[in-house]
Short mmCIF file of C-alpha atoms in Angstrom, two decimals:
data_model
loop_
_atom_site.label_atom_id
_atom_site.label_comp_id
_atom_site.label_asym_id
_atom_site.label_seq_id
_atom_site.Cartn_x
_atom_site.Cartn_y
_atom_site.Cartn_z
CA UNK A 426 23.66 -43.86 182.01
CA UNK A 427 25.17 -45.86 179.51
CA UNK A 428 25.38 -43.67 176.14
CA UNK A 429 23.47 -45.19 173.59
CA UNK A 430 22.09 -44.29 170.20
CA UNK A 431 18.70 -44.25 168.70
CA UNK A 432 18.63 -46.34 166.21
CA UNK A 433 15.75 -46.26 163.44
CA UNK A 434 15.89 -48.79 160.63
CA UNK A 435 14.61 -47.09 157.60
CA UNK A 436 14.23 -50.41 155.72
CA UNK A 437 12.15 -53.06 157.26
CA UNK A 438 9.49 -55.23 155.67
CA UNK A 439 6.04 -56.83 157.06
CA UNK A 440 2.74 -58.07 155.84
CA UNK A 441 0.02 -60.26 156.77
CA UNK A 442 0.09 -64.28 156.51
CA UNK A 443 -1.83 -64.79 153.43
CA UNK A 444 -5.39 -66.04 154.83
CA UNK A 445 -5.11 -63.08 157.51
CA UNK A 446 -5.90 -60.50 154.90
CA UNK A 447 -9.34 -61.57 154.36
CA UNK A 448 -11.06 -59.50 156.78
CA UNK A 449 -9.19 -56.33 155.36
CA UNK A 450 -11.11 -56.70 151.89
CA UNK A 451 -14.18 -55.71 151.13
CA UNK A 452 -17.36 -58.63 151.28
CA UNK A 453 -17.80 -58.39 147.26
CA UNK A 454 -14.11 -59.58 147.23
CA UNK A 455 -14.51 -62.78 149.70
CA UNK A 456 -15.59 -65.43 147.21
CA UNK A 457 -12.64 -64.50 144.93
CA UNK A 458 -10.22 -64.62 147.39
CA UNK A 459 -11.46 -67.69 148.68
CA UNK A 460 -11.47 -69.80 145.01
CA UNK A 461 -7.47 -68.18 144.62
CA UNK A 462 -6.38 -68.18 148.06
CA UNK A 463 -7.20 -72.50 147.89
CA UNK A 464 -4.91 -72.73 144.73
CA UNK A 465 -2.33 -70.13 145.32
CA UNK A 466 1.04 -71.75 145.90
CA UNK A 467 3.95 -69.27 147.52
CA UNK A 468 6.88 -69.33 145.67
CA UNK A 469 9.07 -67.60 148.69
CA UNK A 470 10.69 -70.13 150.95
CA UNK A 471 10.94 -67.53 153.83
CA UNK A 472 7.28 -67.12 153.80
CA UNK A 473 7.23 -71.12 154.29
CA UNK A 474 9.85 -71.47 156.91
CA UNK A 475 9.09 -71.42 160.76
CA UNK A 476 10.38 -67.77 160.86
CA UNK A 477 7.64 -66.20 158.50
CA UNK A 478 5.77 -65.06 160.92
CA UNK A 479 8.66 -62.26 161.61
CA UNK A 480 6.12 -60.55 158.90
CA UNK A 481 3.12 -60.23 161.17
CA UNK A 482 4.00 -61.58 165.11
CA UNK A 483 4.52 -57.89 166.76
CA UNK A 484 5.35 -59.51 169.72
CA UNK A 485 8.31 -61.36 168.25
CA UNK A 486 9.14 -58.51 165.99
CA UNK A 487 9.80 -56.03 168.79
CA UNK A 488 11.35 -58.72 171.11
CA UNK A 489 13.65 -59.34 167.89
CA UNK A 490 14.60 -55.92 167.02
CA UNK A 491 14.67 -54.46 170.54
CA UNK A 492 17.78 -57.53 170.81
CA UNK A 493 19.19 -56.21 167.95
CA UNK A 494 19.57 -52.46 169.17
CA UNK A 495 16.62 -50.98 167.43
CA UNK A 496 13.90 -49.03 169.29
CA UNK A 497 12.24 -48.26 165.23
CA UNK A 498 11.22 -49.36 161.71
CA UNK A 499 9.90 -48.10 158.42
CA UNK A 500 7.48 -50.86 157.19
CA UNK A 501 8.12 -51.90 153.12
CA UNK A 502 5.96 -54.09 152.43
CA UNK A 503 6.83 -58.24 152.04
CA UNK A 504 4.31 -60.71 151.71
CA UNK A 505 2.04 -62.03 149.35
CA UNK A 506 -1.26 -59.51 149.21
CA UNK A 507 -4.57 -60.96 147.79
CA UNK A 508 -4.77 -61.68 143.85
CA UNK A 509 -1.21 -60.99 143.34
CA UNK A 510 1.33 -63.47 141.78
CA UNK A 511 4.40 -62.63 143.66
CA UNK A 512 5.60 -60.25 146.57
CA UNK A 513 4.09 -56.45 145.14
CA UNK A 514 7.55 -54.94 145.42
CA UNK A 515 8.59 -57.51 142.68
CA UNK A 516 5.10 -57.40 141.06
CA UNK A 517 4.82 -55.82 137.45
CA UNK A 518 2.12 -53.13 137.04
CA UNK A 519 -1.84 -55.02 136.50
CA UNK A 520 -3.33 -54.64 133.54
CA UNK A 521 -6.75 -53.44 132.91
CA UNK A 522 -8.08 -56.62 133.90
CA UNK A 523 -6.11 -57.09 136.88
CA UNK A 524 -6.24 -53.98 137.74
CA UNK A 525 -9.20 -54.24 140.42
CA UNK A 526 -8.69 -56.71 142.07
CA UNK A 527 -4.99 -55.98 142.85
CA UNK A 528 -6.28 -52.83 143.85
CA UNK A 529 -8.21 -54.19 146.23
CA UNK A 530 -5.43 -56.73 147.33
CA UNK A 531 -3.06 -53.76 148.09
CA UNK A 532 -5.75 -51.70 150.06
CA UNK A 533 -6.34 -54.89 152.32
CA UNK A 534 -2.40 -54.67 152.84
CA UNK A 535 -2.72 -50.51 154.02
CA UNK A 536 -5.73 -51.72 156.50
CA UNK A 537 -3.77 -54.28 157.64
CA UNK A 538 -0.38 -52.34 158.47
CA UNK A 539 -2.65 -49.24 159.95
CA UNK A 540 -3.55 -51.69 162.66
CA UNK A 541 -0.42 -53.43 163.15
CA UNK A 542 1.74 -50.37 163.52
CA UNK A 543 -1.09 -48.87 165.82
CA UNK A 544 0.17 -52.02 167.63
CA UNK A 545 3.22 -50.52 168.25
CA UNK A 546 2.63 -46.72 169.14
CA UNK A 547 5.18 -44.70 167.89
CA UNK A 548 7.50 -47.30 166.99
CA UNK A 549 6.33 -48.18 162.90
CA UNK A 550 6.21 -45.86 160.61
CA UNK A 551 4.15 -47.96 157.45
CA UNK A 552 4.85 -47.06 153.92
CA UNK A 553 1.63 -47.26 151.82
CA UNK A 554 1.02 -48.91 148.59
CA UNK A 555 -0.88 -47.82 145.95
CA UNK A 556 -1.14 -48.23 142.05
CA UNK A 557 -0.39 -46.09 139.12
CA UNK A 558 -3.17 -47.32 136.69
CA UNK A 559 -6.04 -44.78 138.24
CA UNK A 560 -4.34 -41.41 140.25
CA UNK A 561 -7.20 -40.52 141.18
CA UNK A 562 -8.00 -43.43 143.34
CA UNK A 563 -4.13 -43.13 144.16
CA UNK A 564 -4.69 -39.48 145.60
CA UNK A 565 -7.83 -40.81 147.54
CA UNK A 566 -6.10 -43.89 149.30
CA UNK A 567 -2.67 -41.49 150.21
CA UNK A 568 -5.33 -39.38 152.28
CA UNK A 569 -7.10 -42.22 153.66
CA UNK A 570 -3.79 -43.93 155.20
CA UNK A 571 -2.00 -40.87 156.41
CA UNK A 572 -5.60 -40.19 158.22
CA UNK A 573 -5.33 -43.84 159.35
CA UNK A 574 -1.86 -43.16 160.70
CA UNK A 575 0.46 -44.84 158.31
CA UNK A 576 3.67 -42.36 158.68
CA UNK A 577 6.08 -43.91 156.51
CA UNK A 578 4.30 -42.30 153.25
CA UNK A 579 4.09 -44.31 149.92
CA UNK A 580 5.70 -46.70 148.10
CA UNK A 581 6.05 -45.67 144.62
CA UNK A 582 5.70 -48.26 141.85
CA UNK A 583 8.35 -48.54 139.18
CA UNK A 584 7.03 -48.26 136.03
CA UNK A 585 9.29 -50.37 133.87
CA UNK A 586 9.49 -49.78 129.88
CA UNK A 587 6.50 -51.85 127.93
CA UNK A 588 4.28 -51.62 130.87
CA UNK A 589 0.67 -49.99 131.00
CA UNK A 590 1.28 -47.20 132.78
CA UNK A 591 2.89 -44.22 131.89
CA UNK A 592 6.65 -43.01 132.57
CA UNK A 593 7.26 -41.29 135.91
CA UNK A 594 8.32 -38.28 134.28
CA UNK A 595 4.60 -38.14 132.89
CA UNK A 596 2.97 -35.09 134.40
CA UNK A 597 -0.01 -37.31 134.93
CA UNK A 598 1.36 -38.12 137.90
CA UNK A 599 0.99 -34.57 139.68
CA UNK A 600 -1.83 -35.09 141.39
CA UNK A 601 -0.50 -37.62 143.41
CA UNK A 602 2.99 -35.60 143.90
CA UNK A 603 0.84 -32.61 144.99
CA UNK A 604 -0.89 -34.55 147.53
CA UNK A 605 2.09 -35.90 148.91
CA UNK A 606 3.73 -31.99 149.42
CA UNK A 607 0.62 -31.34 150.87
CA UNK A 608 0.49 -33.86 153.45
CA UNK A 609 4.34 -34.18 153.89
CA UNK A 610 4.02 -37.36 152.65
CA UNK A 611 7.82 -38.96 151.69
CA UNK A 612 7.22 -40.88 148.25
CA UNK A 613 9.66 -43.81 148.92
CA UNK A 614 11.30 -45.95 146.08
CA UNK A 615 12.37 -49.11 147.09
CA UNK A 616 15.06 -50.94 145.07
CA UNK A 617 13.75 -53.92 143.23
CA UNK A 618 10.40 -52.35 142.36
CA UNK A 619 10.87 -51.47 138.23
CA UNK A 620 12.73 -54.08 136.85
CA UNK A 621 10.77 -55.31 133.61
CA UNK A 622 10.43 -59.18 133.02
CA UNK A 623 13.64 -61.15 132.27
CA UNK A 624 12.64 -64.73 132.30
CA UNK A 625 14.34 -67.20 134.98
CA UNK A 626 17.21 -68.67 133.10
CA UNK A 627 20.22 -68.60 134.75
CA UNK A 628 21.56 -65.79 133.04
CA UNK A 629 18.37 -63.70 133.64
CA UNK A 630 18.49 -63.80 136.77
CA UNK A 631 22.05 -62.68 137.20
CA UNK A 632 21.02 -59.82 134.61
CA UNK A 633 18.61 -58.81 137.07
CA UNK A 634 21.08 -58.36 140.21
CA UNK A 635 23.32 -56.45 137.79
CA UNK A 636 20.31 -53.90 136.67
CA UNK A 637 17.40 -54.43 139.33
CA UNK A 638 19.52 -51.03 141.16
CA UNK A 639 19.81 -48.78 137.70
CA UNK A 640 16.04 -49.27 137.29
CA UNK A 641 15.22 -48.39 140.71
CA UNK A 642 17.70 -45.46 140.68
CA UNK A 643 15.54 -43.78 136.62
CA UNK A 644 12.93 -42.89 139.76
CA UNK A 645 15.07 -39.72 140.46
CA UNK A 646 16.10 -38.79 137.48
CA UNK A 647 12.53 -39.29 135.79
CA UNK A 648 11.03 -36.95 138.61
CA UNK A 649 14.22 -34.11 138.50
CA UNK A 650 13.61 -34.15 134.48
CA UNK A 651 10.19 -34.07 134.61
CA UNK A 652 10.22 -30.99 136.73
CA UNK A 653 8.30 -32.91 139.63
CA UNK A 654 10.09 -31.09 141.99
CA UNK A 655 9.73 -27.58 140.69
CA UNK A 656 5.76 -27.54 140.63
CA UNK A 657 5.60 -29.37 143.68
CA UNK A 658 8.92 -28.17 146.06
CA UNK A 659 7.56 -29.47 149.20
CA UNK A 660 8.19 -33.26 147.92
CA UNK A 661 10.52 -35.62 149.43
CA UNK A 662 11.66 -38.80 147.52
CA UNK A 663 13.32 -41.28 149.46
CA UNK A 664 15.40 -44.26 147.85
CA UNK A 665 15.56 -47.11 149.63
CA UNK A 666 17.97 -50.59 149.34
CA UNK A 667 19.54 -49.42 146.25
CA UNK A 668 23.09 -48.79 147.48
CA UNK A 669 24.63 -44.84 148.01
CA UNK A 670 27.65 -44.93 146.88
CA UNK A 671 26.42 -44.21 143.20
CA UNK A 672 24.53 -41.11 143.93
CA UNK A 673 27.90 -38.80 143.82
CA UNK A 674 28.67 -40.08 140.43
CA UNK A 675 24.78 -40.10 138.94
CA UNK A 676 24.55 -36.48 140.89
CA UNK A 677 27.58 -35.48 138.55
CA UNK A 678 26.30 -37.41 135.29
CA UNK A 679 22.55 -35.17 135.82
CA UNK A 680 24.58 -32.36 136.48
CA UNK A 681 26.44 -32.49 133.60
CA UNK A 682 23.26 -33.49 130.71
CA UNK A 683 21.63 -30.51 132.65
CA UNK A 684 24.14 -27.96 131.77
CA UNK A 685 24.96 -29.31 128.31
CA UNK A 686 21.30 -29.45 127.08
CA UNK A 687 20.37 -26.65 128.63
CA UNK A 688 23.42 -24.69 127.04
CA UNK A 689 22.47 -26.46 123.56
CA UNK A 690 18.77 -25.10 123.97
CA UNK A 691 19.88 -21.48 124.39
CA UNK A 692 22.28 -21.72 120.72
CA UNK A 693 20.85 -21.97 117.22
CA UNK A 694 19.34 -24.86 116.17
CA UNK A 695 21.80 -27.74 116.42
CA UNK A 696 21.26 -31.62 116.64
CA UNK A 697 21.35 -31.40 120.41
CA UNK A 698 18.96 -28.12 120.90
CA UNK A 699 15.94 -29.58 120.64
CA UNK A 700 17.05 -32.37 123.38
CA UNK A 701 17.37 -29.15 126.13
CA UNK A 702 14.09 -27.36 124.39
CA UNK A 703 12.09 -26.19 127.85
CA UNK A 704 13.97 -27.77 129.94
CA UNK A 705 15.19 -24.87 132.12
CA UNK A 706 11.64 -23.83 132.44
CA UNK A 707 10.35 -27.12 133.49
CA UNK A 708 13.07 -28.31 135.50
CA UNK A 709 14.20 -24.95 137.96
CA UNK A 710 16.74 -26.36 139.85
CA UNK A 711 19.45 -28.45 138.92
CA UNK A 712 20.11 -32.00 140.14
CA UNK A 713 22.26 -31.55 142.81
CA UNK A 714 20.22 -28.67 144.10
CA UNK A 715 17.36 -30.83 143.94
CA UNK A 716 19.22 -33.76 145.91
CA UNK A 717 20.03 -31.06 148.76
CA UNK A 718 16.61 -30.04 149.00
CA UNK A 719 14.22 -32.76 148.48
CA UNK A 720 15.66 -36.46 148.66
CA UNK A 721 17.27 -38.81 150.78
CA UNK A 722 18.28 -42.43 150.98
CA UNK A 723 17.41 -45.37 152.66
CA UNK A 724 20.87 -46.70 153.12
CA UNK A 725 20.24 -50.11 154.00
CA UNK A 726 23.21 -51.79 155.74
CA UNK A 727 25.42 -49.41 154.38
CA UNK A 728 29.08 -50.75 153.57
CA UNK A 729 32.30 -49.83 154.50
CA UNK A 730 33.29 -48.53 150.95
CA UNK A 731 30.38 -46.53 150.83
CA UNK A 732 31.20 -44.53 154.42
CA UNK A 733 33.75 -42.27 153.06
CA UNK A 734 31.54 -40.10 150.59
CA UNK A 735 28.66 -39.48 152.93
CA UNK A 736 29.66 -35.81 152.78
CA UNK A 737 29.15 -36.22 148.88
CA UNK A 738 25.69 -37.83 149.58
CA UNK A 739 24.89 -35.85 152.49
CA UNK A 740 25.46 -36.14 156.10
CA UNK A 741 21.65 -35.23 156.62
CA UNK A 742 20.31 -37.61 153.75
CA UNK A 743 21.48 -41.17 155.02
CA UNK A 744 19.21 -43.35 156.99
CA UNK A 745 20.82 -46.59 157.53
CA UNK A 746 17.82 -49.62 157.76
CA UNK A 747 18.86 -53.45 158.91
CA UNK A 748 15.96 -55.00 156.38
CA UNK A 749 14.54 -57.23 158.54
CA UNK A 750 13.45 -60.03 158.33
CA UNK A 751 15.33 -60.60 154.87
CA UNK A 752 18.17 -63.04 155.06
CA UNK A 753 20.00 -60.59 153.23
CA UNK A 754 19.22 -58.09 156.40
CA UNK A 755 21.97 -57.49 158.87
CA UNK A 756 19.80 -58.94 161.76
CA UNK A 757 20.59 -60.52 164.46
CA UNK A 758 24.01 -58.77 163.50
CA UNK A 759 23.20 -55.07 163.04
CA UNK A 760 25.52 -54.10 166.14
CA UNK A 761 28.21 -55.63 164.40
CA UNK A 762 26.89 -54.33 160.64
CA UNK A 763 26.33 -50.53 162.72
CA UNK A 764 30.41 -51.12 163.37
CA UNK A 765 31.68 -52.55 160.08
CA UNK A 766 30.53 -49.56 158.79
CA UNK A 767 30.78 -46.15 161.34
CA UNK A 768 33.33 -47.03 163.69
CA UNK A 769 35.66 -44.50 164.31
CA UNK A 770 33.09 -42.04 163.10
CA UNK A 771 32.10 -38.49 165.17
CA UNK A 772 29.28 -39.41 167.43
CA UNK A 773 27.17 -36.67 166.05
CA UNK A 774 27.46 -37.99 162.53
CA UNK A 775 26.44 -41.37 163.48
CA UNK A 776 23.67 -40.55 165.31
CA UNK A 777 22.13 -38.56 162.68
CA UNK A 778 22.76 -42.10 160.06
CA UNK A 779 21.30 -44.40 162.46
CA UNK A 780 17.78 -42.72 163.49
CA UNK A 781 18.19 -38.80 163.61
CA UNK A 782 17.48 -38.53 159.78
CA UNK A 783 14.60 -41.09 159.76
CA UNK A 784 13.32 -39.46 163.02
CA UNK A 785 13.03 -36.00 160.54
CA UNK A 786 11.68 -37.62 157.19
CA UNK A 787 9.21 -40.15 159.14
CA UNK A 788 8.18 -37.89 161.80
CA UNK A 789 9.27 -40.27 164.47
CA UNK A 790 9.45 -38.67 168.26
CA UNK A 791 12.76 -38.93 169.55
CA UNK A 792 11.61 -37.92 173.02
CA UNK A 793 9.91 -41.32 172.77
CA UNK A 794 12.63 -43.13 171.11
CA UNK A 795 15.08 -42.01 173.28
CA UNK A 796 13.78 -43.77 176.06
CA UNK A 797 13.86 -47.04 174.53
CA UNK A 798 17.03 -46.50 173.53
CA UNK A 799 18.55 -45.74 177.24
CA UNK A 800 17.38 -49.91 177.61
CA UNK A 801 17.89 -51.35 174.07
CA UNK A 802 20.06 -49.34 171.79
CA UNK A 803 23.59 -50.05 171.09
CA UNK A 804 26.49 -48.24 173.44
CA UNK A 805 28.53 -45.55 171.73
CA UNK A 806 31.43 -47.08 173.09
CA UNK A 807 30.49 -50.16 171.30
CA UNK A 808 29.64 -48.83 167.89
CA UNK A 809 33.34 -47.07 167.94
CA UNK A 810 35.17 -50.34 167.78
CA UNK A 811 36.19 -51.28 165.01
CA UNK A 812 35.28 -54.80 163.99
CA UNK A 813 37.79 -57.44 164.02
CA UNK A 814 35.91 -60.44 163.05
CA UNK A 815 32.75 -61.16 161.14
CA UNK A 816 29.85 -62.87 163.07
CA UNK A 817 29.72 -66.57 162.59
CA UNK A 818 26.12 -67.04 160.26
CA UNK A 819 26.15 -63.76 159.01
CA UNK A 820 24.64 -63.47 155.81
CA UNK A 821 24.10 -59.30 154.79
CA UNK A 822 26.11 -58.44 152.10
CA UNK A 823 27.15 -55.49 154.79
CA UNK A 824 29.88 -58.04 155.85
CA UNK A 825 30.98 -59.16 152.49
CA UNK A 826 35.39 -58.44 152.03
CA UNK A 827 36.28 -55.79 149.67
CA UNK A 828 33.84 -54.21 147.62
CA UNK A 829 33.73 -51.08 145.24
CA UNK A 830 31.60 -48.27 144.34
CA UNK A 831 29.26 -49.52 142.05
CA UNK A 832 28.65 -47.29 138.53
CA UNK A 833 24.56 -47.39 139.25
#
């Protein structure tokens, strides 16, 4: 028998075709949904192409992922949920006037996703969506979706500066952290979900690309300095599709500020002492310790220049992802994407990063998946061979020449 890796993509995306969300909405929203859908113009070319059904066609999806060497996936949202102007991942937090309909739309997506995951038992960990405007409603939805079989945890929305919800360091969100810790529900924060609106000029689009991962990283230091992990030591935070090479440097920076501010708070009154007042008591452990005990990274299409940092990031923290079905993902060249990153590494390290860590974080049954991988998984021998030529037609940044570790 060929020795193969069990590959779990920790970053995939799915959603229903627009009109197919209607049966998952409460009936009181049906008329408004019909009116909204009749005039909605989808702004995304990939959701209008003949490949759009990769988001909801279960058989096609399984077939393409298996051909790509992947036997299971963590499923983030992608298509347009009811009453949203754009994909929920990129939408700003709703206003008070928009909240009821937007919340109904996300709940419809969550119900659809539970059925979609049930269509491939043990192979899809669906990520439930919440909003931060109503914490009690979010807590109830977390409990409901966990009972409904969504094992991918929740997607934590961003709280961009100027938005109508408190910043993520606020204790207002403690009930959310508490229920996630209680139910062992991972809190996922996906890249692109926390940027403020910048406009649509060429410069604004470029600035978005430069800044978007930084805004997503903010969840890490907000929850650390806000003491969420001290109050809820079982809480798990996963930062997905934000790169991974930034992590060691940012942890060094956070440790520096933590030590500096705590030390200043213990001295006589100075200009800096007020910034650290109460910090040691509210935080508990330092930032690097929190990362070690509570945090993980969905390292989508990990690039070669990030791999040498894997021990500083934590070999038990890294979860590779293909980003299917996005153009920037590695499909249908995920085997090559794994080779360009991981060729020459010890087998146990590769096995952890491509599947073992995700199985542990999201609760996948490796006994089930190992059997599927014996048929569909890439061989250990294949991944060990360095990639000499990038496949023609590959569009993922995984294959981009050069590259360096980002500051953020």
